């Protein structure tokens, strides 16, 4: 058997260790996972109830077109239902965009370092990936624009950027869109948009009104706390959404995901609570990093990238031995940084206490 040549080099995704395994291996009774930007407050109780209620219909296929959910989300954003598409997480929207738009030899432009799924899916389609370094952790939009050629099909902009947490402003993105060819699809991945508390974050819906070639990616996995159900969506021009729908699998989101998402979007007080608690968490962590003399990127999502001034791997391991799981920068090409999810007040306190001990144990790198 011979697989496609363009995929033989691709690594198999390495998930973080499950909490139970870490507990067993290290003999810990308590483990705090701050590694995957999951919501420390879970999800809306209304979403949980919706899942329970849906159990009655487990033997029935879901509504392939997610009609009810589409209607609710369209109303929420004041767009037309034909401007929305759902996927098994926004991960699947990224996959479908690559599948629908890229053929071998096409070019696609993105930042290093950003969310890995853009590159991963582009490579599966044999597209040529053009990577542009971040500037102080932020997408350098003029530099991305400079790499666009008549072969470019898609430009990916992750905002806030994962793993750095930085944002591009409305003015920056607007200027970028005014200069880029309308034939290039611009993906604005806004997985953390609901966490934003700053004024100058892009109004993606306004930009979409002005530019048909924009698609916004949103998800129920992060602030909505439904990561395990796998449901995310794209908002775009009807023609773009139609194109992506042409490659969509018939039943790509489950009944449970649709029902939970419908209940979740109807409970905005839960979202407001999480946004406020997250902003307080960022303020607390920033203050503690300042006290410890550590620099960090300005954070706009529910995670922070902090430079621990020591090789990331031993810091990661030492934190794990104290029951705190983070993302080590060594796996993200930030050799002296770690990425930590903003947790509950209690979790943040535990993380800082453990970090302070670890900084005393691990030697500063020169
Ligand atoms: C988490 C994340 C996603 C995808 O999440 P799904 O669970 O697939 O919806 C997409 N983009 C970024 C930047 C993310 O951090």
mmCIF file of C-alpha atoms and ligand atoms in Angstrom:
data_model
loop_
_atom_site.group_PDB
_atom_site.id
_atom_site.type_symbol
_atom_site.label_atom_id
_atom_site.label_comp_id
_atom_site.label_asym_id
_atom_site.label_seq_id
_atom_site.Cartn_x
_atom_site.Cartn_y
_atom_site.Cartn_z
ATOM 1 C CA UNK A 1 0.000 0.000 0.000
ATOM 2 C CA UNK A 2 1.185 3.492 -0.794
ATOM 3 C CA UNK A 3 -0.288 6.503 1.011
ATOM 4 C CA UNK A 4 -0.369 9.942 -0.597
ATOM 5 C CA UNK A 5 3.263 11.144 -0.746
ATOM 6 C CA UNK A 6 2.368 14.501 0.763
ATOM 7 C CA UNK A 7 1.154 12.959 4.021
ATOM 8 C CA UNK A 8 3.944 10.494 4.825
ATOM 9 C CA UNK A 9 5.864 13.128 6.828
ATOM 10 C CA UNK A 10 2.860 14.208 8.917
ATOM 11 C CA UNK A 11 3.061 13.381 12.631
ATOM 12 C CA UNK A 12 0.127 11.704 14.339
ATOM 13 C CA UNK A 13 -1.435 14.195 16.769
ATOM 14 C CA UNK A 14 -0.010 13.677 20.258
ATOM 15 C CA UNK A 15 -2.666 14.461 22.828
ATOM 16 C CA UNK A 16 -1.695 15.602 26.306
ATOM 17 C CA UNK A 17 -1.714 12.939 29.005
ATOM 18 C CA UNK A 18 -5.131 12.352 30.542
ATOM 19 C CA UNK A 19 -5.460 13.605 34.119
ATOM 20 C CA UNK A 20 -6.088 10.072 35.441
ATOM 21 C CA UNK A 21 -2.850 8.768 33.936
ATOM 22 C CA UNK A 22 -0.791 11.637 35.344
ATOM 23 C CA UNK A 23 -2.287 10.991 38.793
ATOM 24 C CA UNK A 24 -1.444 7.307 38.646
ATOM 25 C CA UNK A 25 2.087 7.708 37.279
ATOM 26 C CA UNK A 26 3.132 10.440 39.694
ATOM 27 C CA UNK A 27 1.121 9.225 42.681
ATOM 28 C CA UNK A 28 -0.767 12.525 42.918
ATOM 29 C CA UNK A 29 -4.263 12.771 44.364
ATOM 30 C CA UNK A 30 -4.992 16.061 42.662
ATOM 31 C CA UNK A 31 -4.077 17.296 39.191
ATOM 32 C CA UNK A 32 -4.959 20.660 37.635
ATOM 33 C CA UNK A 33 -5.003 20.717 33.840
ATOM 34 C CA UNK A 34 -4.338 24.145 32.383
ATOM 35 C CA UNK A 35 -3.118 22.907 29.007
ATOM 36 C CA UNK A 36 -5.964 22.911 26.483
ATOM 37 C CA UNK A 37 -7.779 26.216 27.041
ATOM 38 C CA UNK A 38 -10.871 24.441 28.322
ATOM 39 C CA UNK A 39 -13.404 26.412 30.320
ATOM 40 C CA UNK A 40 -12.677 25.953 34.078
ATOM 41 C CA UNK A 41 -16.354 26.675 34.797
ATOM 42 C CA UNK A 42 -17.656 23.895 32.543
ATOM 43 C CA UNK A 43 -20.710 24.839 30.496
ATOM 44 C CA UNK A 44 -24.138 26.375 31.050
ATOM 45 C CA UNK A 45 -26.433 24.148 33.153
ATOM 46 C CA UNK A 46 -29.008 24.666 30.379
ATOM 47 C CA UNK A 47 -26.667 22.984 27.900
ATOM 48 C CA UNK A 48 -26.238 20.002 30.237
ATOM 49 C CA UNK A 49 -29.998 19.619 30.548
ATOM 50 C CA UNK A 50 -30.384 19.803 26.759
ATOM 51 C CA UNK A 51 -27.941 16.880 26.373
ATOM 52 C CA UNK A 52 -29.877 14.802 28.895
ATOM 53 C CA UNK A 53 -33.177 15.556 27.158
ATOM 54 C CA UNK A 54 -31.740 14.581 23.772
ATOM 55 C CA UNK A 55 -30.843 11.066 24.986
ATOM 56 C CA UNK A 56 -34.370 9.944 24.084
ATOM 57 C CA UNK A 57 -33.497 10.412 20.409
ATOM 58 C CA UNK A 58 -30.047 8.794 20.420
ATOM 59 C CA UNK A 59 -31.042 6.225 17.771
ATOM 60 C CA UNK A 60 -32.049 8.883 15.256
ATOM 61 C CA UNK A 61 -29.648 10.576 12.857
ATOM 62 C CA UNK A 62 -29.094 14.231 13.604
ATOM 63 C CA UNK A 63 -30.479 17.010 11.430
ATOM 64 C CA UNK A 64 -27.687 17.173 8.845
ATOM 65 C CA UNK A 65 -28.387 20.821 8.123
ATOM 66 C CA UNK A 66 -28.534 21.868 11.830
ATOM 67 C CA UNK A 67 -31.606 23.919 10.877
ATOM 68 C CA UNK A 68 -32.745 24.990 14.328
ATOM 69 C CA UNK A 69 -29.265 25.828 15.562
ATOM 70 C CA UNK A 70 -28.458 27.667 12.325
ATOM 71 C CA UNK A 71 -31.542 29.814 12.801
ATOM 72 C CA UNK A 72 -30.637 30.646 16.403
ATOM 73 C CA UNK A 73 -27.019 31.510 15.570
ATOM 74 C CA UNK A 74 -28.095 33.571 12.528
ATOM 75 C CA UNK A 75 -30.483 35.553 14.745
ATOM 76 C CA UNK A 76 -27.822 35.988 17.398
ATOM 77 C CA UNK A 77 -25.447 37.580 14.879
ATOM 78 C CA UNK A 78 -28.098 39.197 12.689
ATOM 79 C CA UNK A 79 -26.961 37.371 9.526
ATOM 80 C CA UNK A 80 -28.838 35.087 7.106
ATOM 81 C CA UNK A 81 -28.999 31.324 7.805
ATOM 82 C CA UNK A 82 -27.208 30.658 4.487
ATOM 83 C CA UNK A 83 -24.161 32.477 5.899
ATOM 84 C CA UNK A 84 -23.488 29.817 8.534
ATOM 85 C CA UNK A 85 -21.953 26.344 8.434
ATOM 86 C CA UNK A 86 -21.366 23.959 11.352
ATOM 87 C CA UNK A 87 -18.549 21.496 11.798
ATOM 88 C CA UNK A 88 -17.294 18.904 14.275
ATOM 89 C CA UNK A 89 -15.404 21.667 16.025
ATOM 90 C CA UNK A 90 -14.005 24.587 14.069
ATOM 91 C CA UNK A 91 -11.182 22.105 13.386
ATOM 92 C CA UNK A 92 -13.503 20.476 10.868
ATOM 93 C CA UNK A 93 -14.364 23.835 9.295
ATOM 94 C CA UNK A 94 -10.617 24.356 8.750
ATOM 95 C CA UNK A 95 -10.414 20.883 7.166
ATOM 96 C CA UNK A 96 -13.414 21.576 4.909
ATOM 97 C CA UNK A 97 -12.047 24.967 3.812
ATOM 98 C CA UNK A 98 -8.758 23.330 2.826
ATOM 99 C CA UNK A 99 -10.596 20.530 1.065
ATOM 100 C CA UNK A 100 -12.898 22.894 -0.832
ATOM 101 C CA UNK A 101 -10.350 25.506 -1.908
ATOM 102 C CA UNK A 102 -6.875 23.957 -2.196
ATOM 103 C CA UNK A 103 -5.470 21.820 -5.007
ATOM 104 C CA UNK A 104 -1.820 20.714 -5.362
ATOM 105 C CA UNK A 105 0.397 23.670 -6.154
ATOM 106 C CA UNK A 106 -1.892 26.316 -4.676
ATOM 107 C CA UNK A 107 -0.290 28.614 -2.151
ATOM 108 C CA UNK A 108 -1.627 29.413 1.290
ATOM 109 C CA UNK A 109 -0.176 32.030 3.631
ATOM 110 C CA UNK A 110 -0.086 31.889 7.421
ATOM 111 C CA UNK A 111 1.985 32.947 10.411
ATOM 112 C CA UNK A 112 4.595 31.003 12.321
ATOM 113 C CA UNK A 113 3.695 30.294 15.068
ATOM 114 C CA UNK A 114 -0.004 29.830 14.958
ATOM 115 C CA UNK A 115 -2.731 27.206 15.238
ATOM 116 C CA UNK A 116 -1.222 24.064 13.630
ATOM 117 C CA UNK A 117 -4.357 22.852 11.838
ATOM 118 C CA UNK A 118 -4.055 25.387 8.981
ATOM 119 C CA UNK A 119 -0.698 23.992 7.904
ATOM 120 C CA UNK A 120 -1.682 20.401 8.618
ATOM 121 C CA UNK A 121 -4.743 20.494 6.369
ATOM 122 C CA UNK A 122 -3.024 22.527 3.650
ATOM 123 C CA UNK A 123 -0.287 19.883 3.464
ATOM 124 C CA UNK A 124 -2.847 17.102 3.149
ATOM 125 C CA UNK A 125 -4.157 18.925 0.056
ATOM 126 C CA UNK A 126 -0.579 19.311 -1.276
ATOM 127 C CA UNK A 127 -0.752 23.080 -1.142
ATOM 128 C CA UNK A 128 2.415 25.107 -0.738
ATOM 129 C CA UNK A 129 2.522 26.604 2.745
ATOM 130 C CA UNK A 130 4.064 30.079 3.024
ATOM 131 C CA UNK A 131 4.917 30.977 6.617
ATOM 132 C CA UNK A 132 5.542 34.488 7.873
ATOM 133 C CA UNK A 133 7.176 35.089 11.292
ATOM 134 C CA UNK A 134 5.130 36.738 14.037
ATOM 135 C CA UNK A 135 6.132 40.229 15.170
ATOM 136 C CA UNK A 136 6.232 40.309 18.969
ATOM 137 C CA UNK A 137 3.804 37.423 19.051
ATOM 138 C CA UNK A 138 1.350 39.094 16.655
ATOM 139 C CA UNK A 139 0.458 38.451 13.005
ATOM 140 C CA UNK A 140 2.466 40.814 10.782
ATOM 141 C CA UNK A 141 -0.354 41.544 8.343
ATOM 142 C CA UNK A 142 1.666 43.702 5.897
ATOM 143 C CA UNK A 143 4.264 40.893 5.735
ATOM 144 C CA UNK A 144 1.540 38.291 5.115
ATOM 145 C CA UNK A 145 0.123 40.514 2.365
ATOM 146 C CA UNK A 146 3.556 40.840 0.762
ATOM 147 C CA UNK A 147 3.677 37.044 0.328
ATOM 148 C CA UNK A 148 0.351 36.835 -1.521
ATOM 149 C CA UNK A 149 0.760 35.952 -5.207
ATOM 150 C CA UNK A 150 -1.660 35.020 -7.977
ATOM 151 C CA UNK A 151 -1.277 31.414 -6.745
ATOM 152 C CA UNK A 152 -2.525 32.251 -3.233
ATOM 153 C CA UNK A 153 -5.930 30.803 -2.380
ATOM 154 C CA UNK A 154 -6.215 31.277 1.400
ATOM 155 C CA UNK A 155 -4.660 33.490 4.087
ATOM 156 C CA UNK A 156 -5.190 32.378 7.703
ATOM 157 C CA UNK A 157 -5.305 34.909 10.537
ATOM 158 C CA UNK A 158 -5.674 33.567 14.054
ATOM 159 C CA UNK A 159 -7.025 36.346 16.266
ATOM 160 C CA UNK A 160 -6.355 36.123 19.212
ATOM 161 C CA UNK A 161 -3.389 34.081 18.066
ATOM 162 C CA UNK A 162 -2.878 30.660 19.600
ATOM 163 C CA UNK A 163 -0.350 30.121 21.263
ATOM 164 C CA UNK A 164 0.631 33.751 21.975
ATOM 165 C CA UNK A 165 -2.770 35.258 22.840
ATOM 166 C CA UNK A 166 -2.088 38.549 21.055
ATOM 167 C CA UNK A 167 -4.554 40.331 18.749
ATOM 168 C CA UNK A 168 -4.600 42.322 15.545
ATOM 169 C CA UNK A 169 -6.825 45.398 15.787
ATOM 170 C CA UNK A 170 -9.876 46.288 13.718
ATOM 171 C CA UNK A 171 -7.918 49.013 11.901
ATOM 172 C CA UNK A 172 -5.110 46.578 11.019
ATOM 173 C CA UNK A 173 -7.414 43.872 9.681
ATOM 174 C CA UNK A 174 -9.547 46.431 7.814
ATOM 175 C CA UNK A 175 -6.461 47.865 6.131
ATOM 176 C CA UNK A 176 -5.252 44.350 5.239
ATOM 177 C CA UNK A 177 -8.611 43.443 3.687
ATOM 178 C CA UNK A 178 -8.737 46.668 1.688
ATOM 179 C CA UNK A 179 -5.413 45.742 0.043
ATOM 180 C CA UNK A 180 -5.726 41.993 -0.539
ATOM 181 C CA UNK A 181 -7.183 40.606 -3.756
ATOM 182 C CA UNK A 182 -10.896 39.762 -3.358
ATOM 183 C CA UNK A 183 -10.053 36.397 -4.975
ATOM 184 C CA UNK A 184 -8.130 35.286 -1.872
ATOM 185 C CA UNK A 185 -10.164 33.752 0.962
ATOM 186 C CA UNK A 186 -9.228 35.325 4.301
ATOM 187 C CA UNK A 187 -9.971 33.076 7.272
ATOM 188 C CA UNK A 188 -10.308 34.985 10.546
ATOM 189 C CA UNK A 189 -10.101 32.314 13.259
ATOM 190 C CA UNK A 190 -11.862 33.870 16.247
ATOM 191 C CA UNK A 191 -12.027 30.851 18.557
ATOM 192 C CA UNK A 192 -11.535 33.111 21.612
ATOM 193 C CA UNK A 193 -13.543 36.149 20.462
ATOM 194 C CA UNK A 194 -16.054 35.904 23.312
ATOM 195 C CA UNK A 195 -13.255 36.444 25.834
ATOM 196 C CA UNK A 196 -12.301 39.827 24.370
ATOM 197 C CA UNK A 197 -12.642 42.851 26.629
ATOM 198 C CA UNK A 198 -10.730 45.421 24.525
ATOM 199 C CA UNK A 199 -12.440 47.955 22.258
ATOM 200 C CA UNK A 200 -10.171 47.686 19.242
ATOM 201 C CA UNK A 201 -10.786 43.986 18.472
ATOM 202 C CA UNK A 202 -12.102 43.526 14.904
ATOM 203 C CA UNK A 203 -15.834 43.646 14.297
ATOM 204 C CA UNK A 204 -15.722 40.583 12.052
ATOM 205 C CA UNK A 205 -19.376 40.838 11.026
ATOM 206 C CA UNK A 206 -18.838 44.412 9.808
ATOM 207 C CA UNK A 207 -15.716 43.345 7.866
ATOM 208 C CA UNK A 208 -17.716 40.488 6.339
ATOM 209 C CA UNK A 209 -20.323 42.983 5.109
ATOM 210 C CA UNK A 210 -17.567 44.918 3.350
ATOM 211 C CA UNK A 211 -15.601 41.912 2.029
ATOM 212 C CA UNK A 212 -17.183 38.788 0.520
ATOM 213 C CA UNK A 213 -13.863 36.931 0.780
ATOM 214 C CA UNK A 214 -13.847 36.803 4.597
ATOM 215 C CA UNK A 215 -14.922 33.835 6.709
ATOM 216 C CA UNK A 216 -15.081 33.989 10.511
ATOM 217 C CA UNK A 217 -14.467 30.819 12.527
ATOM 218 C CA UNK A 218 -16.105 30.479 15.929
ATOM 219 C CA UNK A 219 -16.472 27.549 18.303
ATOM 220 C CA UNK A 220 -18.552 26.187 21.163
ATOM 221 C CA UNK A 221 -15.416 24.501 22.572
ATOM 222 C CA UNK A 222 -13.866 27.424 24.406
ATOM 223 C CA UNK A 223 -15.960 29.937 26.363
ATOM 224 C CA UNK A 224 -19.139 27.885 25.792
ATOM 225 C CA UNK A 225 -17.429 24.905 27.459
ATOM 226 C CA UNK A 226 -18.627 22.201 25.045
ATOM 227 C CA UNK A 227 -15.220 20.958 23.799
ATOM 228 C CA UNK A 228 -16.085 17.274 24.120
ATOM 229 C CA UNK A 229 -19.151 17.598 21.888
ATOM 230 C CA UNK A 230 -17.155 18.917 18.917
ATOM 231 C CA UNK A 231 -19.123 21.787 17.457
ATOM 232 C CA UNK A 232 -17.917 24.973 15.806
ATOM 233 C CA UNK A 233 -19.050 27.149 12.929
ATOM 234 C CA UNK A 234 -18.084 29.450 10.119
ATOM 235 C CA UNK A 235 -19.834 32.715 9.200
ATOM 236 C CA UNK A 236 -19.270 33.900 5.658
ATOM 237 C CA UNK A 237 -20.746 35.062 2.377
ATOM 238 C CA UNK A 238 -23.487 32.688 1.135
ATOM 239 C CA UNK A 239 -21.357 31.652 -1.882
ATOM 240 C CA UNK A 240 -18.383 30.749 0.334
ATOM 241 C CA UNK A 241 -20.628 28.847 2.743
ATOM 242 C CA UNK A 242 -22.257 27.025 -0.183
ATOM 243 C CA UNK A 243 -18.846 25.947 -1.482
ATOM 244 C CA UNK A 244 -17.853 24.553 1.903
ATOM 245 C CA UNK A 245 -21.203 22.817 2.266
ATOM 246 C CA UNK A 246 -20.448 20.946 -0.955
ATOM 247 C CA UNK A 247 -17.639 19.028 0.760
ATOM 248 C CA UNK A 248 -19.351 18.633 4.148
ATOM 249 C CA UNK A 249 -20.212 15.115 5.341
ATOM 250 C CA UNK A 250 -23.993 14.681 5.651
ATOM 251 C CA UNK A 251 -24.162 14.193 9.442
ATOM 252 C CA UNK A 252 -21.023 15.967 10.652
ATOM 253 C CA UNK A 253 -22.432 17.282 13.947
ATOM 254 C CA UNK A 254 -24.336 15.229 16.496
ATOM 255 C CA UNK A 255 -27.791 15.715 18.017
ATOM 256 C CA UNK A 256 -26.184 16.263 21.414
ATOM 257 C CA UNK A 257 -23.837 18.927 20.091
ATOM 258 C CA UNK A 258 -26.627 20.760 18.284
ATOM 259 C CA UNK A 259 -28.988 20.650 21.272
ATOM 260 C CA UNK A 260 -26.324 21.729 23.746
ATOM 261 C CA UNK A 261 -25.105 24.541 21.478
ATOM 262 C CA UNK A 262 -28.658 25.815 21.026
ATOM 263 C CA UNK A 263 -29.181 25.961 24.790
ATOM 264 C CA UNK A 264 -25.706 27.414 25.351
ATOM 265 C CA UNK A 265 -26.094 30.350 22.967
ATOM 266 C CA UNK A 266 -29.351 31.155 24.731
ATOM 267 C CA UNK A 267 -27.587 31.527 28.076
ATOM 268 C CA UNK A 268 -25.439 34.610 27.605
ATOM 269 C CA UNK A 269 -25.315 35.330 31.350
ATOM 270 C CA UNK A 270 -23.045 32.267 31.706
ATOM 271 C CA UNK A 271 -20.801 33.664 28.957
ATOM 272 C CA UNK A 272 -20.626 37.067 30.643
ATOM 273 C CA UNK A 273 -19.708 35.417 33.932
ATOM 274 C CA UNK A 274 -16.875 33.463 32.257
ATOM 275 C CA UNK A 275 -15.608 36.523 30.387
ATOM 276 C CA UNK A 276 -15.407 38.569 33.594
ATOM 277 C CA UNK A 277 -13.791 35.769 35.604
ATOM 278 C CA UNK A 278 -11.254 35.228 32.809
ATOM 279 C CA UNK A 279 -10.346 38.932 32.699
ATOM 280 C CA UNK A 280 -9.818 38.839 36.477
ATOM 281 C CA UNK A 281 -7.665 35.743 36.020
ATOM 282 C CA UNK A 282 -5.511 37.487 33.410
ATOM 283 C CA UNK A 283 -5.106 40.497 35.710
ATOM 284 C CA UNK A 284 -4.102 38.231 38.604
ATOM 285 C CA UNK A 285 -1.643 36.140 36.558
ATOM 286 C CA UNK A 286 -0.121 39.248 34.932
ATOM 287 C CA UNK A 287 0.433 40.785 38.362
ATOM 288 C CA UNK A 288 2.063 37.606 39.629
ATOM 289 C CA UNK A 289 4.302 37.281 36.552
ATOM 290 C CA UNK A 290 5.371 40.917 37.087
ATOM 291 C CA UNK A 291 6.158 40.148 40.727
ATOM 292 C CA UNK A 292 8.241 37.126 39.637
ATOM 293 C CA UNK A 293 10.042 39.224 36.999
ATOM 294 C CA UNK A 294 8.701 37.190 34.057
ATOM 295 C CA UNK A 295 7.663 38.708 30.740
ATOM 296 C CA UNK A 296 4.549 37.610 28.872
ATOM 297 C CA UNK A 297 2.542 38.457 25.783
ATOM 298 C CA UNK A 298 -0.521 40.659 26.288
ATOM 299 C CA UNK A 299 -3.288 38.060 26.634
ATOM 300 C CA UNK A 300 -6.720 38.358 25.012
ATOM 301 C CA UNK A 301 -7.951 34.755 25.063
ATOM 302 C CA UNK A 302 -8.224 32.383 28.046
ATOM 303 C CA UNK A 303 -4.527 31.525 28.083
ATOM 304 C CA UNK A 304 -1.181 33.249 28.611
ATOM 305 C CA UNK A 305 2.254 32.686 27.134
ATOM 306 C CA UNK A 306 4.893 33.520 29.714
ATOM 307 C CA UNK A 307 8.666 33.457 29.327
ATOM 308 C CA UNK A 308 10.020 31.508 32.313
ATOM 309 C CA UNK A 309 13.650 32.303 31.365
ATOM 310 C CA UNK A 310 14.527 28.639 31.688
ATOM 311 C CA UNK A 311 14.317 25.701 29.273
ATOM 312 C CA UNK A 312 10.616 24.939 28.955
ATOM 313 C CA UNK A 313 10.859 21.123 29.192
ATOM 314 C CA UNK A 314 12.227 20.894 32.754
ATOM 315 C CA UNK A 315 9.796 23.617 33.883
ATOM 316 C CA UNK A 316 6.923 21.702 32.295
ATOM 317 C CA UNK A 317 8.029 18.460 33.976
ATOM 318 C CA UNK A 318 8.573 20.079 37.369
ATOM 319 C CA UNK A 319 5.103 21.658 37.231
ATOM 320 C CA UNK A 320 3.633 18.292 36.285
ATOM 321 C CA UNK A 321 5.296 16.630 39.257
ATOM 322 C CA UNK A 322 3.470 19.190 41.419
ATOM 323 C CA UNK A 323 0.181 18.325 39.738
ATOM 324 C CA UNK A 324 -0.076 21.210 37.273
ATOM 325 C CA UNK A 325 -0.271 20.423 33.546
ATOM 326 C CA UNK A 326 0.518 23.284 31.119
ATOM 327 C CA UNK A 327 1.724 23.399 27.504
ATOM 328 C CA UNK A 328 5.512 23.509 27.336
ATOM 329 C CA UNK A 329 6.892 26.019 24.840
ATOM 330 C CA UNK A 330 9.450 23.417 23.713
ATOM 331 C CA UNK A 331 6.622 21.757 21.776
ATOM 332 C CA UNK A 332 5.546 25.108 20.299
ATOM 333 C CA UNK A 333 8.955 26.472 19.274
ATOM 334 C CA UNK A 334 9.088 28.912 22.204
ATOM 335 C CA UNK A 335 11.997 27.237 24.022
ATOM 336 C CA UNK A 336 11.854 29.224 27.279
ATOM 337 C CA UNK A 337 8.104 29.793 27.554
ATOM 338 C CA UNK A 338 5.037 27.953 28.764
ATOM 339 C CA UNK A 339 1.414 28.446 27.761
ATOM 340 C CA UNK A 340 -1.037 28.278 30.628
ATOM 341 C CA UNK A 341 -4.815 28.293 30.455
ATOM 342 C CA UNK A 342 -6.478 30.851 32.717
ATOM 343 C CA UNK A 343 -8.245 28.732 35.311
ATOM 344 C CA UNK A 344 -10.579 29.444 38.207
ATOM 345 C CA UNK A 345 -9.256 31.683 40.982
ATOM 346 C CA UNK A 346 -8.288 28.594 42.981
ATOM 347 C CA UNK A 347 -6.532 26.926 40.031
ATOM 348 C CA UNK A 348 -4.632 30.119 39.183
ATOM 349 C CA UNK A 349 -3.439 30.379 42.771
ATOM 350 C CA UNK A 350 -2.229 26.771 42.763
ATOM 351 C CA UNK A 351 -0.428 27.320 39.466
ATOM 352 C CA UNK A 352 1.403 30.409 40.718
ATOM 353 C CA UNK A 353 2.418 28.680 43.976
ATOM 354 C CA UNK A 354 3.794 25.722 41.994
ATOM 355 C CA UNK A 355 5.512 27.979 39.442
ATOM 356 C CA UNK A 356 7.242 29.958 42.154
ATOM 357 C CA UNK A 357 8.677 26.741 43.620
ATOM 358 C CA UNK A 358 9.709 25.490 40.176
ATOM 359 C CA UNK A 359 11.514 28.740 39.351
ATOM 360 C CA UNK A 360 13.629 28.177 42.451
ATOM 361 C CA UNK A 361 14.372 24.574 41.401
ATOM 362 C CA UNK A 362 15.201 24.986 37.702
ATOM 363 C CA UNK A 363 18.261 26.961 36.747
ATOM 364 C CA UNK A 364 18.005 30.130 34.657
ATOM 365 C CA UNK A 365 19.201 29.572 31.095
ATOM 366 C CA UNK A 366 21.948 31.865 29.857
HETATM 367 C C1 LIG B 1 -9.326 25.526 20.079
HETATM 368 C C2 LIG B 1 -9.122 26.210 18.773
HETATM 369 C C3 LIG B 1 -9.850 25.879 17.624
HETATM 370 C C4 LIG B 1 -10.718 24.697 17.421
HETATM 371 O O1 LIG B 1 -11.460 24.253 18.370
HETATM 372 P P1 LIG B 1 -12.599 23.203 18.064
HETATM 373 O O2 LIG B 1 -12.705 22.484 19.341
HETATM 374 O O3 LIG B 1 -12.212 22.338 16.911
HETATM 375 O O4 LIG B 1 -13.802 24.043 17.732
HETATM 376 C C5 LIG B 1 -9.640 26.595 16.475
HETATM 377 N N1 LIG B 1 -8.767 27.596 16.441
HETATM 378 C C6 LIG B 1 -8.047 27.952 17.507
HETATM 379 C C7 LIG B 1 -7.105 29.067 17.396
HETATM 380 C C8 LIG B 1 -8.183 27.253 18.704
HETATM 381 O O5 LIG B 1 -7.415 27.585 19.737
#
